[in-house]
XYZ file of C-alpha atoms in Angstrom:
704
model
C 86.733 86.222 65.327
C 84.670 88.733 63.335
C 86.008 92.655 63.478
C 83.381 94.301 65.315
C 81.244 96.287 63.788
C 79.905 100.310 65.518
C 76.777 100.504 63.252
C 76.387 103.770 65.161
C 79.489 104.812 63.464
C 79.207 103.467 59.798
C 75.329 104.165 59.542
C 74.438 106.629 56.594
C 78.102 107.395 55.644
C 77.468 107.180 52.198
C 74.169 108.713 52.096
C 74.112 112.932 51.566
C 71.350 112.258 54.288
C 69.575 115.057 56.075
C 72.428 115.605 59.275
C 75.246 116.172 56.224
C 72.904 118.899 54.247
C 72.639 120.631 57.566
C 76.269 120.398 57.967
C 77.188 121.495 55.009
C 74.324 123.894 53.238
C 73.644 127.590 53.842
C 71.167 127.750 56.237
C 68.644 129.418 53.695
C 69.872 126.584 51.035
C 68.926 124.070 53.313
C 65.839 125.736 54.239
C 64.626 126.049 51.346
C 65.397 122.575 49.807
C 63.108 121.199 53.164
C 60.816 123.440 51.940
C 60.199 121.466 48.549
C 60.838 118.535 50.372
C 58.062 118.519 52.368
C 56.063 121.201 51.100
C 56.488 120.730 47.014
C 57.877 124.279 46.548
C 59.637 124.337 43.722
C 63.536 124.676 44.127
C 65.124 127.422 42.127
C 67.881 126.698 39.491
C 70.413 128.936 41.759
C 69.532 126.825 44.956
C 69.960 123.866 42.805
C 73.431 124.717 41.690
C 74.516 125.202 45.541
C 73.331 121.351 46.475
C 74.847 120.112 43.319
C 78.050 121.998 44.305
C 78.102 120.615 47.957
C 76.943 117.260 46.911
C 79.801 117.036 44.641
C 82.591 117.936 47.005
C 80.699 114.924 49.586
C 81.115 112.813 47.154
C 84.335 113.236 45.923
C 85.654 113.029 49.620
C 84.119 109.251 49.407
C 86.419 108.844 46.151
C 83.733 109.287 43.605
C 84.965 110.011 40.409
C 81.327 109.941 38.515
C 77.724 110.582 38.888
C 74.435 108.845 37.624
C 70.257 109.582 37.773
C 69.255 106.017 39.509
C 66.222 105.330 37.655
C 63.652 102.635 37.974
C 62.066 102.026 34.270
C 59.773 99.545 33.339
C 61.962 96.932 32.693
C 61.812 95.476 36.292
C 65.459 96.475 37.238
C 67.109 99.836 38.236
C 68.926 102.476 35.155
C 72.408 104.202 35.624
C 74.403 106.041 33.423
C 77.900 107.212 34.172
C 78.874 110.674 33.885
C 82.632 111.920 35.205
C 82.750 115.289 37.511
C 85.819 116.546 34.804
C 85.546 119.139 32.335
C 87.064 120.066 28.997
C 90.974 120.392 29.780
C 92.191 123.524 30.452
C 94.700 125.467 28.029
C 97.547 124.120 31.201
C 96.447 120.414 30.301
C 94.569 120.047 33.455
C 91.100 119.218 34.166
C 88.381 120.472 36.557
C 85.424 118.974 38.569
C 82.080 120.099 38.316
C 78.154 119.500 39.370
C 75.762 122.107 38.201
C 72.674 122.194 39.354
C 70.843 121.586 36.305
C 72.671 118.750 36.084
C 71.944 117.594 38.927
C 67.891 118.310 38.875
C 68.268 117.002 35.296
C 69.272 113.842 32.972
C 68.440 112.899 29.388
C 68.461 108.797 28.613
C 67.613 107.786 25.720
C 64.183 107.098 26.192
C 62.932 104.654 23.230
C 65.805 102.462 24.392
C 63.031 101.521 27.155
C 60.008 99.938 27.515
C 56.999 102.440 26.851
C 54.347 100.283 25.812
C 53.790 102.363 22.163
C 53.560 105.903 24.381
C 56.883 106.633 22.626
C 58.304 105.505 19.121
C 61.557 104.073 18.106
C 62.424 107.762 16.597
C 61.622 109.586 19.522
C 64.306 109.004 21.817
C 63.998 112.175 24.373
C 63.317 111.191 27.989
C 63.896 113.220 31.240
C 65.152 111.702 34.768
C 64.268 114.414 37.472
C 66.112 114.655 40.627
C 63.598 113.261 43.304
C 64.798 115.341 46.377
C 62.600 113.345 49.090
C 64.924 110.144 48.705
C 68.666 110.870 49.559
C 71.734 110.866 47.474
C 73.983 107.984 48.106
C 77.049 107.110 47.278
C 77.990 103.325 45.842
C 81.420 101.487 46.177
C 81.996 98.756 43.945
C 84.697 97.512 41.188
C 84.105 100.737 39.115
C 85.370 102.762 41.907
C 82.634 105.302 43.864
C 79.750 106.858 42.174
C 77.537 109.408 43.397
C 73.502 108.303 42.522
C 70.632 110.368 42.587
C 67.606 108.638 43.235
C 64.930 110.319 40.144
C 61.802 109.820 38.357
C 61.711 108.869 34.032
C 59.375 110.681 31.994
C 58.798 111.140 28.631
C 59.344 113.689 26.444
C 55.984 114.928 26.893
C 55.434 113.652 30.234
C 54.321 110.547 30.547
C 55.034 108.230 33.510
C 58.591 105.884 32.103
C 59.206 104.362 35.554
C 58.278 102.986 38.745
C 59.047 106.277 40.758
C 56.973 108.956 39.206
C 53.114 106.957 39.594
C 54.120 106.563 43.141
C 54.700 110.086 44.369
C 51.536 110.889 42.117
C 49.644 108.469 44.614
C 51.578 109.681 47.747
C 50.465 112.780 47.128
C 47.179 111.959 46.204
C 46.388 109.121 49.928
C 48.210 112.436 51.935
C 46.088 114.578 50.536
C 42.907 112.835 51.899
C 43.886 111.596 54.282
C 44.515 114.781 55.681
C 41.283 115.672 54.897
C 39.996 112.737 57.385
C 42.249 113.780 60.084
C 40.908 117.298 60.033
C 37.343 115.489 60.536
C 38.717 114.395 63.788
C 40.541 117.572 65.090
C 43.437 117.174 64.472
C 45.147 120.673 63.289
C 48.825 120.291 63.739
C 49.905 117.473 61.561
C 50.552 118.848 57.565
C 51.522 115.756 56.443
C 49.914 112.154 56.025
C 52.655 109.816 54.525
C 52.589 106.193 53.661
C 55.085 104.419 55.461
C 56.739 101.049 53.706
C 58.670 98.085 55.103
C 59.219 95.076 52.444
C 60.756 91.708 54.318
C 63.028 90.736 51.282
C 63.408 86.545 50.950
C 66.304 84.717 48.406
C 68.416 81.726 48.256
C 71.632 81.701 48.192
C 73.777 78.784 46.172
C 77.075 77.682 45.206
C 78.249 80.332 42.460
C 80.617 77.196 41.077
C 76.824 75.213 41.221
C 75.156 78.218 39.039
C 77.406 78.533 36.399
C 76.667 75.060 35.176
C 72.581 75.050 35.419
C 72.013 76.816 31.884
C 68.072 77.434 33.632
C 69.973 79.531 36.232
C 71.581 81.407 34.324
C 69.138 82.399 31.914
C 65.835 82.548 33.419
C 66.838 82.495 37.044
C 65.146 79.077 38.149
C 65.391 75.626 37.462
C 63.471 74.486 34.390
C 64.611 70.426 35.221
C 65.513 68.822 38.625
C 63.950 66.013 40.582
C 63.492 66.215 44.085
C 66.190 65.463 46.581
C 65.156 62.694 49.398
C 65.682 65.415 51.550
C 64.088 68.691 51.078
C 61.851 70.774 53.622
C 59.628 68.489 54.997
C 61.399 68.245 58.755
C 61.118 72.385 59.180
C 64.933 72.540 60.159
C 66.181 75.117 58.326
C 63.219 77.666 59.598
C 64.608 79.794 62.010
C 67.411 77.571 62.038
C 71.222 77.942 62.755
C 72.776 80.112 60.513
C 75.607 78.225 58.296
C 78.760 79.875 59.117
C 79.533 81.077 55.477
C 75.793 82.477 55.077
C 76.769 84.376 58.484
C 79.546 86.018 56.820
C 77.786 87.050 54.102
C 74.651 88.403 55.798
C 77.699 90.300 58.069
C 79.110 91.678 54.891
C 75.596 92.652 53.614
C 74.473 94.256 56.865
C 77.257 96.310 56.735
C 76.833 97.738 53.336
C 73.678 98.246 53.439
C 74.263 100.111 56.953
C 76.711 102.282 55.146
C 73.604 103.678 52.864
C 71.311 103.714 55.515
C 69.230 101.307 55.090
C 67.934 99.537 58.243
C 68.312 96.000 57.671
C 67.195 94.788 61.466
C 66.109 90.948 60.770
C 67.662 88.160 59.277
C 67.158 84.836 59.399
C 66.059 81.204 57.398
C 63.584 80.911 55.556
C 61.340 77.205 55.289
C 63.108 75.901 52.156
C 67.027 75.072 52.434
C 69.453 77.560 51.244
C 66.330 80.157 51.937
C 66.316 83.305 53.582
C 65.363 86.288 54.509
C 66.292 89.954 54.792
C 63.890 92.693 56.769
C 63.809 96.520 57.192
C 62.645 99.433 59.289
C 59.480 101.072 57.493
C 60.726 104.158 55.478
C 58.480 106.388 53.971
C 56.901 104.450 50.377
C 58.914 106.738 47.812
C 62.314 105.587 50.346
C 61.342 102.393 51.207
C 61.020 101.414 46.998
C 64.694 102.572 46.403
C 65.891 101.429 49.336
C 64.115 97.957 48.223
C 66.303 98.375 44.819
C 69.599 98.761 46.903
C 68.286 96.200 49.033
C 68.704 93.217 46.379
C 71.181 94.789 44.336
C 73.610 94.514 47.503
C 72.331 91.053 47.960
C 73.261 89.492 44.642
C 77.025 92.248 44.430
C 77.810 90.443 48.024
C 77.298 87.310 46.765
C 79.589 86.654 44.298
C 82.107 88.182 46.535
C 81.245 85.643 48.835
C 81.603 82.298 45.934
C 77.695 82.844 45.242
C 75.092 83.655 43.507
C 71.284 85.182 44.894
C 68.680 83.987 43.479
C 65.906 86.538 43.607
C 63.442 84.203 41.599
C 60.010 83.708 43.365
C 60.192 80.428 42.487
C 63.391 78.970 41.345
C 63.400 75.370 42.255
C 59.679 73.628 42.003
C 58.576 71.720 45.176
C 60.060 74.205 48.032
C 59.268 77.126 49.568
C 59.152 79.957 46.950
C 60.163 83.466 47.411
C 58.098 86.638 48.027
C 58.095 89.891 49.423
C 55.848 91.192 52.276
C 54.722 94.697 51.759
C 54.069 95.924 55.045
C 51.792 99.589 54.772
C 50.601 102.040 56.627
C 50.006 106.081 57.431
C 51.506 108.166 59.854
C 51.825 111.707 60.251
C 53.885 114.232 60.740
C 53.380 114.325 63.985
C 54.510 110.516 64.197
C 51.030 109.774 64.622
C 50.360 106.063 62.963
C 46.793 106.271 61.582
C 46.687 102.390 61.973
C 47.116 101.814 65.309
C 43.523 101.238 67.257
C 44.816 101.696 70.325
C 44.000 99.497 73.809
C 39.840 99.993 73.024
C 39.882 99.755 69.304
C 35.572 100.047 69.353
C 35.702 103.404 71.060
C 38.613 104.646 68.020
C 35.836 106.070 65.813
C 38.719 107.626 63.998
C 40.541 104.528 63.185
C 37.089 102.779 62.747
C 36.579 104.876 60.109
C 40.065 104.312 58.366
C 39.448 99.997 58.836
C 36.494 100.580 56.884
C 37.930 102.474 53.901
C 40.382 100.099 53.579
C 37.832 97.108 54.190
C 35.967 99.233 51.497
C 39.048 100.004 48.818
C 40.736 96.364 48.803
C 36.936 94.688 48.055
C 36.164 97.264 45.466
C 39.590 96.999 43.749
C 40.836 93.134 44.954
C 41.525 93.125 41.013
C 43.790 95.849 41.081
C 45.724 94.670 44.182
C 46.207 91.170 42.359
C 47.605 92.501 39.261
C 49.949 94.658 40.989
C 51.561 91.437 42.393
C 51.153 89.802 38.942
C 54.643 88.531 37.793
C 56.050 85.428 35.531
C 56.996 83.830 38.067
C 54.880 85.193 40.787
C 52.270 82.378 38.987
C 54.386 79.626 39.966
C 54.056 80.848 44.108
C 50.919 82.574 44.327
C 47.899 79.494 45.754
C 51.188 77.060 47.138
C 51.657 76.127 50.455
C 53.865 78.879 51.458
C 51.956 81.992 49.599
C 48.961 83.717 49.773
C 46.341 82.624 47.447
C 45.313 84.118 44.342
C 42.525 85.574 45.191
C 42.099 88.857 47.836
C 40.524 88.770 51.079
C 41.496 90.758 54.388
C 42.466 88.797 57.900
C 41.246 91.108 60.939
C 41.587 88.984 63.627
C 39.211 88.144 66.564
C 39.245 91.708 68.052
C 38.355 93.987 65.091
C 36.278 91.003 63.090
C 34.131 91.085 66.209
C 33.978 95.134 66.566
C 33.034 94.792 63.440
C 29.988 92.397 63.669
C 29.045 94.490 66.735
C 28.497 97.586 64.422
C 27.425 95.367 61.261
C 24.655 93.725 64.014
C 23.764 97.170 65.864
C 25.157 99.839 64.859
C 27.092 100.183 67.969
C 30.019 98.557 69.429
C 30.894 98.692 73.335
C 33.590 96.332 73.869
C 36.862 95.100 72.413
C 37.906 91.941 73.474
C 40.634 91.987 75.964
C 44.181 90.462 75.504
C 44.775 87.768 78.448
C 47.552 86.443 80.130
C 49.420 83.610 78.349
C 49.570 80.266 80.257
C 52.277 78.205 79.498
C 52.413 75.859 82.445
C 55.855 76.846 83.347
C 56.529 79.077 86.658
C 59.716 79.961 85.886
C 58.936 81.723 82.625
C 57.865 85.168 82.666
C 53.997 85.840 82.938
C 53.115 88.059 79.377
C 49.426 89.107 77.896
C 49.157 87.472 74.754
C 47.678 89.605 71.567
C 44.085 89.871 70.844
C 44.717 87.671 67.780
C 46.408 84.905 66.104
C 47.798 85.934 63.216
C 47.533 84.049 59.156
C 50.112 83.398 57.419
C 47.658 82.126 54.389
C 46.216 86.195 54.304
C 47.297 87.869 51.359
C 45.879 90.723 53.419
C 46.565 90.968 56.495
C 45.766 93.294 59.686
C 48.623 93.046 62.171
C 48.558 95.219 65.001
C 49.159 98.814 63.104
C 49.826 97.802 59.561
C 48.430 95.866 57.218
C 50.616 93.107 55.218
C 50.131 92.611 51.723
C 51.674 89.297 51.173
C 51.433 88.680 46.899
C 54.834 90.694 46.622
C 56.957 88.711 44.525
C 60.752 88.518 45.658
C 62.015 90.081 42.489
C 59.766 92.604 41.906
C 59.595 96.195 42.859
C 57.031 97.292 45.616
C 56.225 100.772 43.733
C 53.406 98.904 41.927
C 51.554 97.450 45.336
C 51.928 100.569 46.963
C 50.734 102.437 43.267
C 47.717 100.818 43.989
C 47.309 101.003 47.984
C 47.831 104.314 48.424
C 45.311 105.270 45.504
C 42.296 102.794 46.278
C 42.819 104.233 49.753
C 42.478 107.209 48.563
C 38.888 107.075 46.728
C 37.550 105.381 49.396
C 38.946 108.691 52.137
C 37.577 111.054 49.161
C 34.231 109.203 49.575
C 34.254 109.772 53.072
C 35.332 112.539 53.739
C 32.790 114.116 50.917
C 30.161 112.741 52.623
C 31.401 113.754 56.507
C 32.263 117.759 55.541
C 28.307 117.696 54.820
C 27.061 116.057 57.990
C 24.779 117.804 60.181
C 25.462 115.735 62.855
C 28.717 114.517 62.343
C 29.309 111.809 64.987
C 25.886 110.331 63.832
C 27.139 111.041 60.498
C 30.472 108.754 61.232
C 28.660 106.032 62.849
C 26.342 105.665 60.000
C 29.334 105.439 57.316
C 31.326 102.834 59.488
C 28.349 100.579 59.753
C 28.034 101.061 55.964
C 31.091 100.781 54.825
C 31.673 97.302 57.053
C 27.700 96.283 55.713
C 28.645 96.145 52.455
C 32.161 94.803 51.988
C 32.116 92.488 55.234
C 32.623 89.573 52.247
C 36.312 90.826 51.451
C 37.160 89.435 55.616
C 38.174 86.073 55.970
C 40.141 84.906 59.032
C 40.137 81.386 58.058
C 42.552 78.596 56.116
C 43.231 80.775 52.611
C 45.056 77.690 51.278
C 41.483 75.325 51.362
C 39.396 74.144 48.539
C 36.551 75.419 50.536
C 37.709 79.074 50.523
C 38.068 78.986 46.320
C 34.629 77.934 46.694
C 33.848 80.186 49.262
C 35.158 82.702 47.688
C 33.240 82.527 43.879
C 30.127 82.425 46.258
C 30.934 86.297 47.588
C 31.631 87.408 44.245
C 35.622 87.416 44.925
C 38.300 87.768 42.003
C 39.804 84.948 41.403
C 42.737 86.087 39.220
C 44.704 82.336 38.271
C 47.362 84.107 37.010
C 49.488 86.987 35.234
C 47.946 87.837 32.228
C 43.994 87.466 34.160
C 45.445 90.103 36.319
C 46.841 92.424 33.451
C 43.180 92.472 31.560
C 41.801 94.783 34.721
C 44.561 97.662 33.927
C 42.418 99.299 31.756
C 39.137 98.453 32.950
C 36.414 101.236 32.912
C 36.419 101.734 36.564
C 41.012 101.554 36.438
C 40.976 104.471 34.030
C 38.542 106.222 36.189
C 40.391 105.776 39.558
C 43.748 106.600 38.295
C 42.155 109.351 36.051
C 40.261 110.464 38.988
C 43.718 110.817 41.281
C 46.028 112.071 38.691
C 47.689 108.605 39.083
C 47.593 107.203 36.127
C 46.166 108.900 31.930
C 44.726 105.941 30.323
C 47.329 105.934 28.247
C 49.882 105.105 30.490
C 47.789 102.856 32.304
C 47.461 100.790 27.961
C 51.370 101.650 28.063
C 51.727 99.382 31.219
C 49.171 96.363 30.089
C 51.017 96.264 26.548
C 54.847 96.159 28.395
C 53.437 93.481 30.406
C 52.247 91.288 28.346
C 54.786 91.591 26.138
C 57.341 90.822 29.044
C 55.662 87.416 29.948
C 55.596 86.222 26.476
C 59.238 87.454 26.195
C 59.979 85.555 29.416
C 58.512 82.284 28.374
C 59.851 82.286 24.897
C 63.025 82.370 26.342
C 62.380 79.905 28.892
C 60.995 77.373 26.397
C 64.235 78.256 24.381
C 66.383 77.443 27.410
C 64.427 74.087 27.702
C 64.833 72.849 24.005
C 69.037 73.909 24.841
C 69.221 71.780 27.219
C 67.316 69.346 26.396
C 68.971 68.928 23.177
C 72.898 69.724 23.543
C 72.891 67.837 27.504
C 70.318 66.160 28.432
C 69.646 63.687 25.453
C 73.478 62.730 24.380
C 73.513 62.353 28.454
C 70.741 59.652 28.052
C 72.222 57.919 24.641
C 75.359 57.794 26.878
C 73.700 55.935 29.367
C 71.828 53.736 27.250
C 74.884 52.687 25.510
C 77.006 51.711 28.643
C 74.171 49.836 29.674
C 73.054 48.622 26.659
C 76.980 47.582 26.239
C 77.582 46.139 29.668
C 74.241 43.756 29.157
C 76.081 42.408 25.893
C 79.344 41.667 27.835
C 76.996 39.954 30.964
C 75.194 37.721 28.092
C 78.973 37.076 26.200
C 80.388 36.027 29.658
C 77.660 33.535 30.317
C 75.633 34.450 32.211
C 71.646 34.671 30.935
C 69.707 36.658 33.769
C 69.638 40.424 32.983
C 66.313 41.078 33.381
C 66.484 43.693 35.852
C 68.929 45.738 33.292
C 67.074 44.824 30.175
C 64.221 46.452 32.097
C 66.211 49.246 32.768
C 66.998 50.286 29.319
C 63.738 49.708 28.255
C 62.665 52.297 30.499
C 64.995 54.247 29.513
C 64.907 54.627 26.148
C 60.669 54.430 26.700
C 61.490 58.221 28.643
C 63.830 59.038 25.908
C 61.570 58.811 23.448
C 58.749 60.607 25.565
C 61.510 63.534 25.657
C 62.133 64.205 22.013
C 58.307 63.722 20.932
C 57.647 66.700 23.758
C 60.795 68.931 22.710
C 58.999 68.718 19.170
C 56.352 69.629 20.697
C 57.504 72.634 22.543
C 59.438 73.873 19.379
C 56.230 73.331 17.080
C 53.956 75.352 19.548
C 57.238 77.640 20.148
C 57.760 78.480 16.746
C 53.819 79.284 16.399
C 53.499 81.808 19.638
C 56.514 83.964 18.252
C 54.820 84.068 15.126
C 52.141 86.107 16.132
C 51.748 89.854 17.048
C 52.747 91.227 20.275
C 50.115 91.761 22.966
C 47.130 89.913 24.488
C 46.801 86.815 22.495
C 50.044 86.273 22.444
C 50.388 85.986 25.530
C 47.699 84.144 26.243
C 48.651 81.607 23.636
C 51.804 81.584 25.940
C 50.058 80.623 29.308
C 47.902 77.818 27.892
C 49.920 76.157 24.701
C 53.316 76.709 25.376
C 53.880 76.302 29.558
C 51.586 72.831 29.281
C 54.549 71.792 26.990
C 57.208 73.113 28.854
C 55.196 71.122 31.944
C 55.199 67.601 28.918
C 58.932 68.039 28.529
C 60.181 68.527 32.000
C 58.188 65.067 33.231
C 59.988 62.739 31.011
C 63.503 64.359 31.795
C 62.936 64.423 35.714
C 62.053 60.577 35.655
C 65.382 60.175 34.097
C 67.286 61.655 36.636
C 66.046 60.071 38.589
C 67.597 56.662 36.517
C 70.524 57.987 34.996
C 74.268 57.392 36.497
C 75.030 60.773 38.278
C 78.281 60.965 36.838
C 76.889 61.183 33.551
C 73.826 63.233 34.089
C 75.194 66.470 32.722
C 74.008 69.190 34.940
C 73.942 69.528 39.286
C 70.785 68.020 40.952
C 68.731 69.865 43.304
C 70.609 68.236 46.408
C 73.916 69.853 44.869
C 72.272 73.252 44.450
C 70.211 73.524 47.910
C 72.741 71.861 50.246
C 76.539 72.969 48.816
C 76.176 76.442 50.520
């Protein structure tokens, strides 16, 4: 029996949260900090000094010796520089432990060493981290001891955003301002803020650390570049929501405890579709807090896995032929008085505020589907989007029967006089309690689905930050809200104007609504007829970042400048090229140093065996000879494919960084990689397992 965990006792124990601040800070200081958090009021250095002192004392009580500004540069992972609390030695040789308000508010990491996309030259090294007081500080315990982690934004010396957090906070301000205007139109005078709320479901794989270390492709790239399918994969559907294995259960328990201590509301856990694949989902939080929490979740999943003799794989497609991993980004808008603006109520056709908001979201997604697709673009996601377990690369919105019916009524007649009502679920079993089924089914093939009182954006990759997706969602909805408020605030007859606007939005943007099978070829053809963008890969999606429409949108709301967009575009092209280059070099390394020597050894053994059989007077060696010929032919194809991949990789490497280079990797290097993989995977099915140089898919997927 495992030890009992009292969640209420440990939850948030390592977080400098509101209750800790109320307890430790003077009332006046606490009040000023809350005004900064809720109203954006500037925090004085004197107040910051008091907060810093109490934060340090609290952290030291938790065992902390160091603090770090914890930020999210454009590398795809978090960054931190640790400083001890100690001061210069006193004449007595003793040291004091100190932490000032200045140190809390501002840090200075080297900005030139992080991706900037040309915003900063190499010699322009200064950058700043600035405390995000809306996301609580926490103490992390690991092999280094205890460290006080302070969530921060990261910007250049000249003020440009070099991170994921800064534009997210800007976008939250934008949508909050416009949403508040909208609810005021409907008579809400009590709400002071509207906050985007997010819940991110995290999918991941667990494999044996011993097996992982024997696969260079997993070590260097996070995914398998070679691998034949095992006899059994996911076709029996027996892993999804199946009984969780004991070793994995122990791991999940450990992960939950670590997350609960850090205030992360880990709630749901289960087996996913593929063998060795699992999912963890938290409860909703404010968007910037959830972005931080998701980073904590990913780091905790990986750290705890190592403590259990396993490796956590967060790549979107670590194994070809089986389910990939995504991150479902559930998004809604909530007032500070607790009202969810995406809750349709029992009679959506009568909820005019909800219908206006819904129509604005449809307008936003239809107008900027390309940007939403780009926000989920990633090298690994190119392997996943459009496959059987993930939404297609075409952005569409699922509304379900009830809301689609209300929309249709408004489009055709200008009025909606009814909503489809829920009915009892008939199971045919008397002993099962009766309950009302939902008014609409779910559609797992939709990339952007309305799911009761929120939208679920299912495109985000499993290892990616959820910040870019929410930056886009917040900003495009802010634009739609602004245009609606600009029109309605000057209307003489508000009731008539709002009905006309809802009908107009639904009519002009109904093409984005699709409730059918998003995986079908028919939908691809239908989407083309509707004029919806189909950006099939990352480099195509990244092209949209600097379109005239995108620049106008982001500059209008102060979320990105044109220079910041251009820098991100350049970083993404460069990231794509570098990632594919690493994969190509890894393939060449594995094929040249492991695969080919192993196959040569196998063919030599086979040839020696044939000679021995013939020498013994047995003449029937047709099968052995045929096998030797097939293996030799595949070996030749492997060598030729290697030479071709080496040639195109060298050509790509010599190209200037940027868009052309990224497209070359996409169109030339990736097909060459696929061509090398094909004969190698066939050889794996022939060569003696004792000779094959690395663990198979079966070893990886079923060992844990």
